mmCIF file of C-alpha atoms in Angstrom:
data_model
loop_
_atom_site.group_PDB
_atom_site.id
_atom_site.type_symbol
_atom_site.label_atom_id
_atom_site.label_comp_id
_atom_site.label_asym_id
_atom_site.label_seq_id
_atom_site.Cartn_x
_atom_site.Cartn_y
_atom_site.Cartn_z
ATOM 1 C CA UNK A 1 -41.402 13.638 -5.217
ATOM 2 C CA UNK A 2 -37.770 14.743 -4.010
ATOM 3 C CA UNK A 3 -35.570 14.288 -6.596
ATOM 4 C CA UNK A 4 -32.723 15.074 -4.906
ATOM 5 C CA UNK A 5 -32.454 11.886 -3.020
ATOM 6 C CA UNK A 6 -31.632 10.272 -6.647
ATOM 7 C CA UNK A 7 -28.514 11.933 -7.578
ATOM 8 C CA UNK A 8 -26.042 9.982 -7.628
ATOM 9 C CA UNK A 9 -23.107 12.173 -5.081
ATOM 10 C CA UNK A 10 -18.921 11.713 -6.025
ATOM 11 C CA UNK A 11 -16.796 12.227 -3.082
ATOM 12 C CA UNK A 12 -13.992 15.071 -3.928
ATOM 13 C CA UNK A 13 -10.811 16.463 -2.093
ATOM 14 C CA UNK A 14 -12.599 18.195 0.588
ATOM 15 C CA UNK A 15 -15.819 15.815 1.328
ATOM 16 C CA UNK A 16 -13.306 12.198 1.643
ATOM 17 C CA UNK A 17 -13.500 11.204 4.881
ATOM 18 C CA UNK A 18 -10.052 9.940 5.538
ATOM 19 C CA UNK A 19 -8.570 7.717 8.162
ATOM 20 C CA UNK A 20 -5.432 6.079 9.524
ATOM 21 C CA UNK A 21 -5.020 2.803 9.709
ATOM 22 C CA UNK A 22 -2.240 0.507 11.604
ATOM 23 C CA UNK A 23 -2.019 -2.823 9.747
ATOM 24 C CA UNK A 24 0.776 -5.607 11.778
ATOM 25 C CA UNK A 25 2.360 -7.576 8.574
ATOM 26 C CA UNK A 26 3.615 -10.020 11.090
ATOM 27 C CA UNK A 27 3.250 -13.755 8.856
ATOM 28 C CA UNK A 28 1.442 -12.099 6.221
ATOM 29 C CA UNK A 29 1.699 -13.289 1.940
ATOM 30 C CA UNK A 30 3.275 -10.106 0.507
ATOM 31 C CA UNK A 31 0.960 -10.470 -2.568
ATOM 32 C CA UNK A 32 -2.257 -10.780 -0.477
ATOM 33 C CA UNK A 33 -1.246 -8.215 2.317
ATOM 34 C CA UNK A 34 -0.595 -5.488 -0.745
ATOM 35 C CA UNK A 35 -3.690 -5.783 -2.939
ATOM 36 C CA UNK A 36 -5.641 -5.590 0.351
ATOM 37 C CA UNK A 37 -3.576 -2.371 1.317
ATOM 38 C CA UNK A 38 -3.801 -1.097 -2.451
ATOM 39 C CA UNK A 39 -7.708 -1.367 -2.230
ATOM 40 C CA UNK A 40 -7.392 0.566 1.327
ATOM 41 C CA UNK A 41 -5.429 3.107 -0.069
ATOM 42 C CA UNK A 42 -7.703 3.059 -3.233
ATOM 43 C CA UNK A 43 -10.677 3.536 -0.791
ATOM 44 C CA UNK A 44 -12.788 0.648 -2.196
ATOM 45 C CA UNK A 45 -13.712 -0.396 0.784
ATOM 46 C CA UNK A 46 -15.717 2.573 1.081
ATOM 47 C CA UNK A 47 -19.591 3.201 0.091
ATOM 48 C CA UNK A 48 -18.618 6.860 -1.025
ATOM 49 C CA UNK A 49 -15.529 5.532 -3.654
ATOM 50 C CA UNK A 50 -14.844 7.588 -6.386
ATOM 51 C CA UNK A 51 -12.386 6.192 -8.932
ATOM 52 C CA UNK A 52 -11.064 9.791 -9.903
ATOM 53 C CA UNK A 53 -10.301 10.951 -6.496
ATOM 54 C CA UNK A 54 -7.889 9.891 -3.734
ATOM 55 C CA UNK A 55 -10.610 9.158 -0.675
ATOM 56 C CA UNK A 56 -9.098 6.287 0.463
ATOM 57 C CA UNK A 57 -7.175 5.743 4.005
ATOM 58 C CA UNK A 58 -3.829 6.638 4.951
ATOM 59 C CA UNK A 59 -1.985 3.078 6.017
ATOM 60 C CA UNK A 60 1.014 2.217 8.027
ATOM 61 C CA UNK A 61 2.664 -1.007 7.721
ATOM 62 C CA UNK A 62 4.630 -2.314 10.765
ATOM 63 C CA UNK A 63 6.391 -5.588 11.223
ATOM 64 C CA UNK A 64 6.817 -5.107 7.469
ATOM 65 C CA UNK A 65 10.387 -7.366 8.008
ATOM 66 C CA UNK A 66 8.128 -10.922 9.175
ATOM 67 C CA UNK A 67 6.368 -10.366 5.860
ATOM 68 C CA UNK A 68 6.762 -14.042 4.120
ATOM 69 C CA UNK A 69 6.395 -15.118 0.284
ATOM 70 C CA UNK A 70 5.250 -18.783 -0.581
ATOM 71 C CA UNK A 71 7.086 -20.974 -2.207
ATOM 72 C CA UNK A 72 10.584 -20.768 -3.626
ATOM 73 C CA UNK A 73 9.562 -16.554 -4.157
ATOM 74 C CA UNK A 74 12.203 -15.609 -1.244
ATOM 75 C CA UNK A 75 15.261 -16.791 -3.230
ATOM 76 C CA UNK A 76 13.927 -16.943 -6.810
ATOM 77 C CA UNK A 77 11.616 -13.888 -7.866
ATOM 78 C CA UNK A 78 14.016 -11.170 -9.185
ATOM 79 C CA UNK A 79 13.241 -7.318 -8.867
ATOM 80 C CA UNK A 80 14.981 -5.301 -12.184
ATOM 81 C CA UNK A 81 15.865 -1.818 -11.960
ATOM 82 C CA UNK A 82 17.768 -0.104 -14.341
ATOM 83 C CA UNK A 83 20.846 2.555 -13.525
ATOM 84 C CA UNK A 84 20.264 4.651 -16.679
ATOM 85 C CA UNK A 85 23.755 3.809 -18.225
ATOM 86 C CA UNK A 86 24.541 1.377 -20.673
ATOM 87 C CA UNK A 87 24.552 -2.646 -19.217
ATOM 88 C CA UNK A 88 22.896 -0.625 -16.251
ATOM 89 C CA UNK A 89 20.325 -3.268 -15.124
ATOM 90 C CA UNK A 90 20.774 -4.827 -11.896
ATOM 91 C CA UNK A 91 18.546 -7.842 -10.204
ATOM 92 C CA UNK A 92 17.745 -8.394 -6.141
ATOM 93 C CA UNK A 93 16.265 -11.211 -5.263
ATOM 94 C CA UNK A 94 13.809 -10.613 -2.096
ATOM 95 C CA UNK A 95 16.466 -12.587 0.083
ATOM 96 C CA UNK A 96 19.267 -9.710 -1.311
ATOM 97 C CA UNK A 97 16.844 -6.635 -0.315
ATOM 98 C CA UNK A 98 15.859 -7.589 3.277
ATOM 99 C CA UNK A 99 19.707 -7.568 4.125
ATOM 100 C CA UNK A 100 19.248 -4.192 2.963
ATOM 101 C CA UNK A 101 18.205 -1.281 5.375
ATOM 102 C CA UNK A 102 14.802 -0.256 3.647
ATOM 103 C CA UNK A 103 14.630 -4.014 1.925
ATOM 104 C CA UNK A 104 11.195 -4.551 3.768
ATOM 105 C CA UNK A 105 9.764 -1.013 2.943
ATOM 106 C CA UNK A 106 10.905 -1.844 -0.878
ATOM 107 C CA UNK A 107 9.608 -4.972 -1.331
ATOM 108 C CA UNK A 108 6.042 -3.917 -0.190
ATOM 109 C CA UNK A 109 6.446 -0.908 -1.897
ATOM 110 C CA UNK A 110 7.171 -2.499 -5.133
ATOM 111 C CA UNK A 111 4.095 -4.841 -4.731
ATOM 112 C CA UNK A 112 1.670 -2.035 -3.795
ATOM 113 C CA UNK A 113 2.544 0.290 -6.663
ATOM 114 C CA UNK A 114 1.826 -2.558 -9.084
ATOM 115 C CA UNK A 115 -1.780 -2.412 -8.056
ATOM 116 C CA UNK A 116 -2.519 0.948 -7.684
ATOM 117 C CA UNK A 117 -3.525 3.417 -10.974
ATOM 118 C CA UNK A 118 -0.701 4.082 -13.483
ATOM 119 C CA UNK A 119 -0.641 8.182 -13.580
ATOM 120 C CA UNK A 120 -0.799 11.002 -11.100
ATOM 121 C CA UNK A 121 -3.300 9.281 -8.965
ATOM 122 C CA UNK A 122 -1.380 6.433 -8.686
ATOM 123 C CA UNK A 123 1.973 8.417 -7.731
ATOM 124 C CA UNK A 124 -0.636 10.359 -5.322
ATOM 125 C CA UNK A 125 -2.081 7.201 -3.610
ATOM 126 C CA UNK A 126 1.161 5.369 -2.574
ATOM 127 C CA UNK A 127 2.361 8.844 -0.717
ATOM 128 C CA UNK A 128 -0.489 7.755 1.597
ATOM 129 C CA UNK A 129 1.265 4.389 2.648
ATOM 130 C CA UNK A 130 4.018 4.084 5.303
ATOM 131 C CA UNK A 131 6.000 1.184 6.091
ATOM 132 C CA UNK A 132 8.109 0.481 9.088
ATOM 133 C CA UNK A 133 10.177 -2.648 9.898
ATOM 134 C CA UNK A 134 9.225 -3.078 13.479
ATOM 135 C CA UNK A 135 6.581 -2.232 16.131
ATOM 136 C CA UNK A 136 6.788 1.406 16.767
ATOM 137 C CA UNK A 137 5.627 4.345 14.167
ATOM 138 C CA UNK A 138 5.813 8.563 14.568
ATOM 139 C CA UNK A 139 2.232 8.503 13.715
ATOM 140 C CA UNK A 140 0.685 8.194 17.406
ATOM 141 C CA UNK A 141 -0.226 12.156 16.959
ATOM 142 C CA UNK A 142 -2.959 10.546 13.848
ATOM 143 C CA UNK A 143 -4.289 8.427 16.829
ATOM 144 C CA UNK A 144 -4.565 5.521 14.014
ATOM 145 C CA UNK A 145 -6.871 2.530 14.428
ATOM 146 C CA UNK A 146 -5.565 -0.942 14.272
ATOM 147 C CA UNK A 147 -7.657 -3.076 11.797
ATOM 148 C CA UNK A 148 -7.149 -6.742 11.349
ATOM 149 C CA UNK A 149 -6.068 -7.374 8.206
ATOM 150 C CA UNK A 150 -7.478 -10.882 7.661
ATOM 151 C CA UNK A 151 -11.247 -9.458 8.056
ATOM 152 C CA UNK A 152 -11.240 -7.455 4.393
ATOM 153 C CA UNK A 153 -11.510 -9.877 0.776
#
């Protein structure tokens, strides 16, 4: 009997096979479009995940500004950051940040990191994620593959 067909095989650094991916947020739910982008970037979808290493898929995001949130989110959900100096915190609502230059890239940003690992794999994983407002990207030399969103749970 071969035993070496049972052992079980983790995926490290050099042995993740890792892709790019094109992903048009054009009428997409912020929340649902980033924990499907966090488990891409994760590399969940993926029969040779490993939780310790960072095998998933490098993603851009275009058409990030058509991204939509339901309900009364647009006007009413407040993103805190603090300055650092006393009476330093300041609120944006998601209406406040698209007016913004990099409001779009920040929002879904914001969302993603929520749902990745808290740590160095974490910080690690969301380097892997670029978002651009509209159609065109400067990764064409990655030849990336457009994936339809909508397909992956």
């Amino acid at each position: 009997m071969n035993t070496l067909s049972y052992k079980t095989i983790s995926a490290n650094k050099e042995t993740a096979q890792k892709e790019w991916v094109v992903i048009d947020a054009t009428d997409q739910v912020v929340g649902r479009l980033c924990s499907k982008v966090a488990k891409l970037l994760r590399g969940k979808y993926k029969p040779s995940f490993t939780p310790h290493v960072d095998c998933g898929d490098n993603v851009i995001i275009i058409n990030a500004d058509k991204v939509v949130f339901t309900g009364k989110k647009e006007t009413e959900k407040l993103y805190v950051r603090y300055t650092g100096y006393p009476g330093g915190q300041r609120f944006n609502t998601p209406e406040s940040l698209r007016k913004k230059a990099d409001g779009a890239d920040r929002i879904l940003r914001h969302a993603v990191k929520g749902m990745l690992p808290k740590g160095r794999l974490g910080r690690q994983l969301l380097d892997n994620l670029y978002v651009y407002g509209g159609t065109e990207h400067p990764h064409a030399a990655q030849k990336p593959k457009a994936i339809d969103i909508n397909q992956y749970k």
